[in-house]
């Protein structure tokens, strides 16, 4: 979805905003949604995976901003060999 980003939080799990994947008006997954791209869309070394499953925090992400999240289960592992952010 144009203007949306996501964060890879596991090798097969990404986090984004529910409004990026779920249409509040028609109460369904946004048409055309389905591919997660790791890295710049134009850069060499980018990785892509199909989104197998979506869990959303709410069906009304624009009304309930504190629940505006979606977890994306990817069909394959991404990010192997990439540097990870360290948490102390």
CSV table of N, CA and C in Angstrom, one decimal:
chain,number,residue,atom,x,y,z
A,1,UNK,N,0.9,-1.2,0.0
A,1,UNK,CA,0.0,0.0,0.0
A,1,UNK,C,0.9,1.2,0.0
A,2,UNK,N,0.7,2.2,-0.9
A,2,UNK,CA,1.5,3.4,-1.0
A,2,UNK,C,1.5,4.2,0.3
A,3,UNK,N,2.7,4.6,0.8
A,3,UNK,CA,2.8,5.4,2.0
A,3,UNK,C,2.9,4.6,3.3
A,4,UNK,N,2.8,3.3,3.2
A,4,UNK,CA,2.9,2.4,4.4
A,4,UNK,C,4.3,1.7,4.4
A,5,UNK,N,4.7,1.5,5.7
A,5,UNK,CA,5.9,0.8,5.9
A,5,UNK,C,5.7,-0.3,6.9
A,6,UNK,N,6.6,-1.2,7.1
A,6,UNK,CA,6.5,-2.3,8.1
A,6,UNK,C,7.9,-2.5,8.6
A,7,UNK,N,7.9,-3.2,9.8
A,7,UNK,CA,9.1,-3.5,10.5
A,7,UNK,C,9.2,-5.0,10.6
A,8,UNK,N,10.3,-5.6,10.2
A,8,UNK,CA,10.5,-7.1,10.3
A,8,UNK,C,10.9,-7.3,11.8
A,9,UNK,N,10.0,-8.0,12.5
A,9,UNK,CA,10.2,-8.2,14.0
A,9,UNK,C,10.6,-9.6,14.3
A,10,UNK,N,10.7,-10.5,13.3
A,10,UNK,CA,11.1,-11.9,13.3
A,10,UNK,C,11.4,-12.3,11.9
A,11,UNK,N,12.0,-13.4,11.7
A,11,UNK,CA,12.4,-13.8,10.4
A,11,UNK,C,11.2,-14.0,9.5
A,12,UNK,N,10.0,-14.3,10.0
A,12,UNK,CA,8.8,-14.5,9.2
A,12,UNK,C,7.7,-13.7,9.7
A,13,UNK,N,7.9,-12.6,10.5
A,13,UNK,CA,6.9,-11.8,11.1
A,13,UNK,C,7.2,-10.3,10.9
A,14,UNK,N,6.2,-9.6,10.4
A,14,UNK,CA,6.4,-8.2,10.3
A,14,UNK,C,5.2,-7.4,11.0
A,15,UNK,N,5.5,-6.2,11.4
A,15,UNK,CA,4.5,-5.3,12.1
A,15,UNK,C,4.3,-4.1,11.2
A,16,UNK,N,3.0,-3.8,11.0
A,16,UNK,CA,2.6,-2.6,10.3
A,16,UNK,C,1.3,-2.0,10.9
A,17,UNK,N,0.8,-1.0,10.3
A,17,UNK,CA,-0.5,-0.4,10.8
A,17,UNK,C,-1.6,-1.1,10.2
A,18,UNK,N,-2.7,-1.4,10.9
A,18,UNK,CA,-3.9,-2.1,10.4
A,18,UNK,C,-4.5,-1.3,9.2
A,19,UNK,N,-4.4,0.0,9.3
A,19,UNK,CA,-5.0,0.8,8.2
A,19,UNK,C,-4.3,0.6,6.8
A,20,UNK,N,-3.1,0.0,6.9
A,20,UNK,CA,-2.3,-0.3,5.7
A,20,UNK,C,-2.8,-1.6,5.0
A,21,UNK,N,-3.4,-2.5,5.8
A,21,UNK,CA,-3.8,-3.7,5.2
A,21,UNK,C,-5.3,-4.0,5.3
A,22,UNK,N,-6.0,-3.2,6.0
A,22,UNK,CA,-7.5,-3.5,6.3
A,22,UNK,C,-8.3,-2.2,6.0
A,23,UNK,N,-9.3,-2.4,5.1
A,23,UNK,CA,-10.1,-1.3,4.7
A,23,UNK,C,-11.3,-1.1,5.7
A,24,UNK,N,-11.3,-0.1,6.4
A,24,UNK,CA,-12.4,0.2,7.4
A,24,UNK,C,-13.7,0.3,6.8
A,25,UNK,N,-13.8,1.0,5.6
A,25,UNK,CA,-15.1,1.2,5.0
A,25,UNK,C,-15.8,0.0,4.5
A,26,UNK,N,-15.0,-1.0,3.9
A,26,UNK,CA,-15.6,-2.2,3.4
A,26,UNK,C,-15.3,-3.4,4.3
A,27,UNK,N,-14.6,-3.2,5.4
A,27,UNK,CA,-14.3,-4.3,6.4
A,27,UNK,C,-13.7,-5.5,5.7
A,28,UNK,N,-12.7,-5.3,4.9
A,28,UNK,CA,-11.9,-6.4,4.3
A,28,UNK,C,-10.5,-6.0,4.1
A,29,UNK,N,-9.6,-7.0,3.8
A,29,UNK,CA,-8.2,-6.8,3.5
A,29,UNK,C,-8.2,-5.9,2.2
A,30,UNK,N,-7.3,-4.9,2.2
A,30,UNK,CA,-7.1,-4.0,1.1
A,30,UNK,C,-6.8,-4.8,-0.2
A,31,UNK,N,-7.5,-4.6,-1.3
A,31,UNK,CA,-7.3,-5.3,-2.5
A,31,UNK,C,-5.8,-5.0,-3.0
A,32,UNK,N,-5.2,-6.1,-3.5
A,32,UNK,CA,-3.8,-5.9,-4.0
A,32,UNK,C,-2.8,-6.1,-3.0
A,33,UNK,N,-3.2,-6.2,-1.7
A,33,UNK,CA,-2.2,-6.4,-0.6
A,33,UNK,C,-1.7,-7.8,-0.6
A,34,UNK,N,-0.4,-8.1,-0.4
A,34,UNK,CA,0.0,-9.4,-0.3
A,34,UNK,C,1.5,-9.6,-0.4
A,35,UNK,N,2.3,-8.7,-0.8
A,35,UNK,CA,3.7,-8.8,-0.8
A,35,UNK,C,4.4,-7.9,0.2
A,36,UNK,N,5.4,-8.5,1.0
A,36,UNK,CA,6.2,-7.7,1.9
A,36,UNK,C,7.6,-7.6,1.2
A,37,UNK,N,8.1,-6.4,1.2
A,37,UNK,CA,9.4,-6.1,0.6
A,37,UNK,C,10.4,-5.6,1.7
A,38,UNK,N,11.5,-6.4,1.9
A,38,UNK,CA,12.5,-6.0,2.9
A,38,UNK,C,13.6,-5.2,2.1
A,39,UNK,N,13.8,-4.0,2.5
A,39,UNK,CA,14.8,-3.2,1.8
A,39,UNK,C,14.2,-2.2,0.9
A,40,UNK,N,15.0,-1.4,0.3
A,40,UNK,CA,14.5,-0.4,-0.7
A,40,UNK,C,14.0,-1.1,-2.0
A,41,UNK,N,12.8,-0.7,-2.4
A,41,UNK,CA,12.2,-1.4,-3.6
A,41,UNK,C,13.1,-1.3,-4.8
A,42,UNK,N,14.1,-0.4,-4.9
A,42,UNK,CA,14.9,-0.3,-6.1
A,42,UNK,C,16.3,-0.8,-5.9
A,43,UNK,N,16.7,-1.1,-4.6
A,43,UNK,CA,18.1,-1.5,-4.3
A,43,UNK,C,18.3,-3.0,-4.6
A,44,UNK,N,19.6,-3.3,-4.9
A,44,UNK,CA,20.0,-4.6,-5.1
A,44,UNK,C,20.0,-5.3,-3.7
A,45,UNK,N,19.7,-6.6,-3.7
A,45,UNK,CA,19.7,-7.3,-2.4
A,45,UNK,C,18.3,-7.2,-1.7
A,46,UNK,N,17.4,-6.6,-2.3
A,46,UNK,CA,16.1,-6.6,-1.6
A,46,UNK,C,15.5,-8.0,-1.6
A,47,UNK,N,14.6,-8.2,-0.6
A,47,UNK,CA,14.0,-9.5,-0.5
A,47,UNK,C,12.5,-9.3,-0.4
A,48,UNK,N,11.8,-10.3,-1.0
A,48,UNK,CA,10.3,-10.2,-1.0
A,48,UNK,C,9.7,-11.6,-0.5
A,49,UNK,N,8.6,-11.5,0.2
A,49,UNK,CA,7.9,-12.6,0.7
A,49,UNK,C,6.4,-12.4,0.5
A,50,UNK,N,5.6,-13.4,0.3
A,50,UNK,CA,4.2,-13.3,0.3
A,50,UNK,C,3.6,-13.3,1.7
A,51,UNK,N,2.6,-12.6,1.9
A,51,UNK,CA,2.0,-12.5,3.3
A,51,UNK,C,0.9,-13.7,3.3
A,52,UNK,N,1.2,-14.6,4.2
A,52,UNK,CA,0.3,-15.8,4.3
A,52,UNK,C,-0.9,-15.5,5.2
A,53,UNK,N,-0.7,-14.7,6.2
A,53,UNK,CA,-1.8,-14.5,7.2
A,53,UNK,C,-1.6,-13.1,7.8
A,54,UNK,N,-2.7,-12.5,8.2
A,54,UNK,CA,-2.7,-11.2,8.8
A,54,UNK,C,-3.6,-11.2,10.1
A,55,UNK,N,-3.0,-10.7,11.1
A,55,UNK,CA,-3.8,-10.5,12.4
A,55,UNK,C,-3.9,-9.0,12.6
A,56,UNK,N,-5.1,-8.4,12.8
A,56,UNK,CA,-5.3,-7.0,13.0
A,56,UNK,C,-5.7,-6.7,14.4
A,57,UNK,N,-5.4,-5.5,14.9
A,57,UNK,CA,-5.7,-5.1,16.3
A,57,UNK,C,-7.2,-4.7,16.4
A,58,UNK,N,-7.7,-4.1,15.3
A,58,UNK,CA,-9.1,-3.7,15.3
A,58,UNK,C,-9.6,-3.6,13.9
A,59,UNK,N,-10.9,-3.7,13.7
A,59,UNK,CA,-11.6,-3.5,12.4
A,59,UNK,C,-11.8,-2.1,12.1
A,60,UNK,N,-11.6,-1.2,13.0
A,60,UNK,CA,-11.8,0.2,12.9
A,60,UNK,C,-10.5,1.0,13.2
A,61,UNK,N,-9.4,0.8,12.5
A,61,UNK,CA,-8.1,1.4,12.8
A,61,UNK,C,-8.1,2.9,12.8
A,62,UNK,N,-8.9,3.6,12.1
A,62,UNK,CA,-8.9,5.0,12.1
A,62,UNK,C,-9.7,5.6,13.3
A,63,UNK,N,-10.6,4.8,13.8
A,63,UNK,CA,-11.3,5.2,15.0
A,63,UNK,C,-10.6,4.9,16.3
A,64,UNK,N,-9.9,3.7,16.3
A,64,UNK,CA,-9.3,3.2,17.5
A,64,UNK,C,-7.8,3.2,17.2
A,65,UNK,N,-7.1,4.4,17.3
A,65,UNK,CA,-5.7,4.5,16.9
A,65,UNK,C,-4.8,3.7,17.8
A,66,UNK,N,-5.2,3.4,19.1
A,66,UNK,CA,-4.3,2.6,20.0
A,66,UNK,C,-4.3,1.2,19.6
A,67,UNK,N,-5.2,0.7,18.7
A,67,UNK,CA,-5.2,-0.7,18.2
A,67,UNK,C,-4.9,-0.7,16.7
A,68,UNK,N,-4.3,0.3,16.2
A,68,UNK,CA,-4.0,0.3,14.7
A,68,UNK,C,-2.7,-0.4,14.5
A,69,UNK,N,-2.7,-1.7,14.6
A,69,UNK,CA,-1.6,-2.5,14.2
A,69,UNK,C,-2.0,-3.8,13.5
A,70,UNK,N,-1.1,-4.3,12.8
A,70,UNK,CA,-1.3,-5.6,12.1
A,70,UNK,C,0.0,-6.4,12.1
A,71,UNK,N,-0.1,-7.7,12.4
A,71,UNK,CA,1.0,-8.6,12.3
A,71,UNK,C,0.9,-9.4,11.0
A,72,UNK,N,2.0,-9.5,10.3
A,72,UNK,CA,2.0,-10.2,9.0
A,72,UNK,C,2.8,-11.5,9.1
A,73,UNK,N,2.3,-12.6,8.8
A,73,UNK,CA,3.1,-13.9,8.7
A,73,UNK,C,3.5,-14.1,7.3
A,74,UNK,N,4.8,-14.1,7.1
A,74,UNK,CA,5.4,-14.3,5.8
A,74,UNK,C,5.6,-15.7,5.4
A,75,UNK,N,5.6,-16.0,4.1
A,75,UNK,CA,5.7,-17.4,3.6
A,75,UNK,C,7.1,-17.9,3.7
A,76,UNK,N,8.1,-17.1,3.9
A,76,UNK,CA,9.5,-17.6,4.1
A,76,UNK,C,10.3,-16.6,5.0
A,77,UNK,N,11.4,-17.1,5.4
A,77,UNK,CA,12.3,-16.3,6.3
A,77,UNK,C,13.0,-15.2,5.4
A,78,UNK,N,13.1,-14.0,6.0
A,78,UNK,CA,13.8,-12.9,5.4
A,78,UNK,C,14.9,-12.4,6.4
A,79,UNK,N,15.8,-11.7,5.8
A,79,UNK,CA,16.8,-11.0,6.6
A,79,UNK,C,18.0,-11.8,7.1
A,80,UNK,N,18.2,-13.0,6.5
A,80,UNK,CA,19.4,-13.7,6.9
A,80,UNK,C,20.7,-13.0,6.5
A,81,UNK,N,21.6,-12.9,7.5
A,81,UNK,CA,22.8,-12.2,7.2
A,81,UNK,C,22.8,-10.7,7.4
A,82,UNK,N,21.6,-10.1,7.7
A,82,UNK,CA,21.5,-8.7,7.9
A,82,UNK,C,21.7,-8.3,9.3
A,83,UNK,N,22.3,-7.2,9.6
A,83,UNK,CA,22.5,-6.7,10.9
A,83,UNK,C,21.2,-6.5,11.6
A,84,UNK,N,21.1,-6.9,12.9
A,84,UNK,CA,19.9,-6.7,13.7
A,84,UNK,C,20.2,-5.6,14.7
A,85,UNK,N,19.1,-4.9,15.1
A,85,UNK,CA,19.2,-3.9,16.2
A,85,UNK,C,19.4,-4.6,17.5
A,86,UNK,N,20.3,-4.2,18.3
A,86,UNK,CA,20.6,-4.8,19.6
A,86,UNK,C,19.8,-4.0,20.7
A,87,UNK,N,19.2,-4.8,21.5
A,87,UNK,CA,18.4,-4.2,22.7
A,87,UNK,C,19.1,-4.6,23.9
A,88,UNK,N,19.5,-3.6,24.8
A,88,UNK,CA,20.2,-3.9,26.0
A,88,UNK,C,19.2,-3.8,27.2
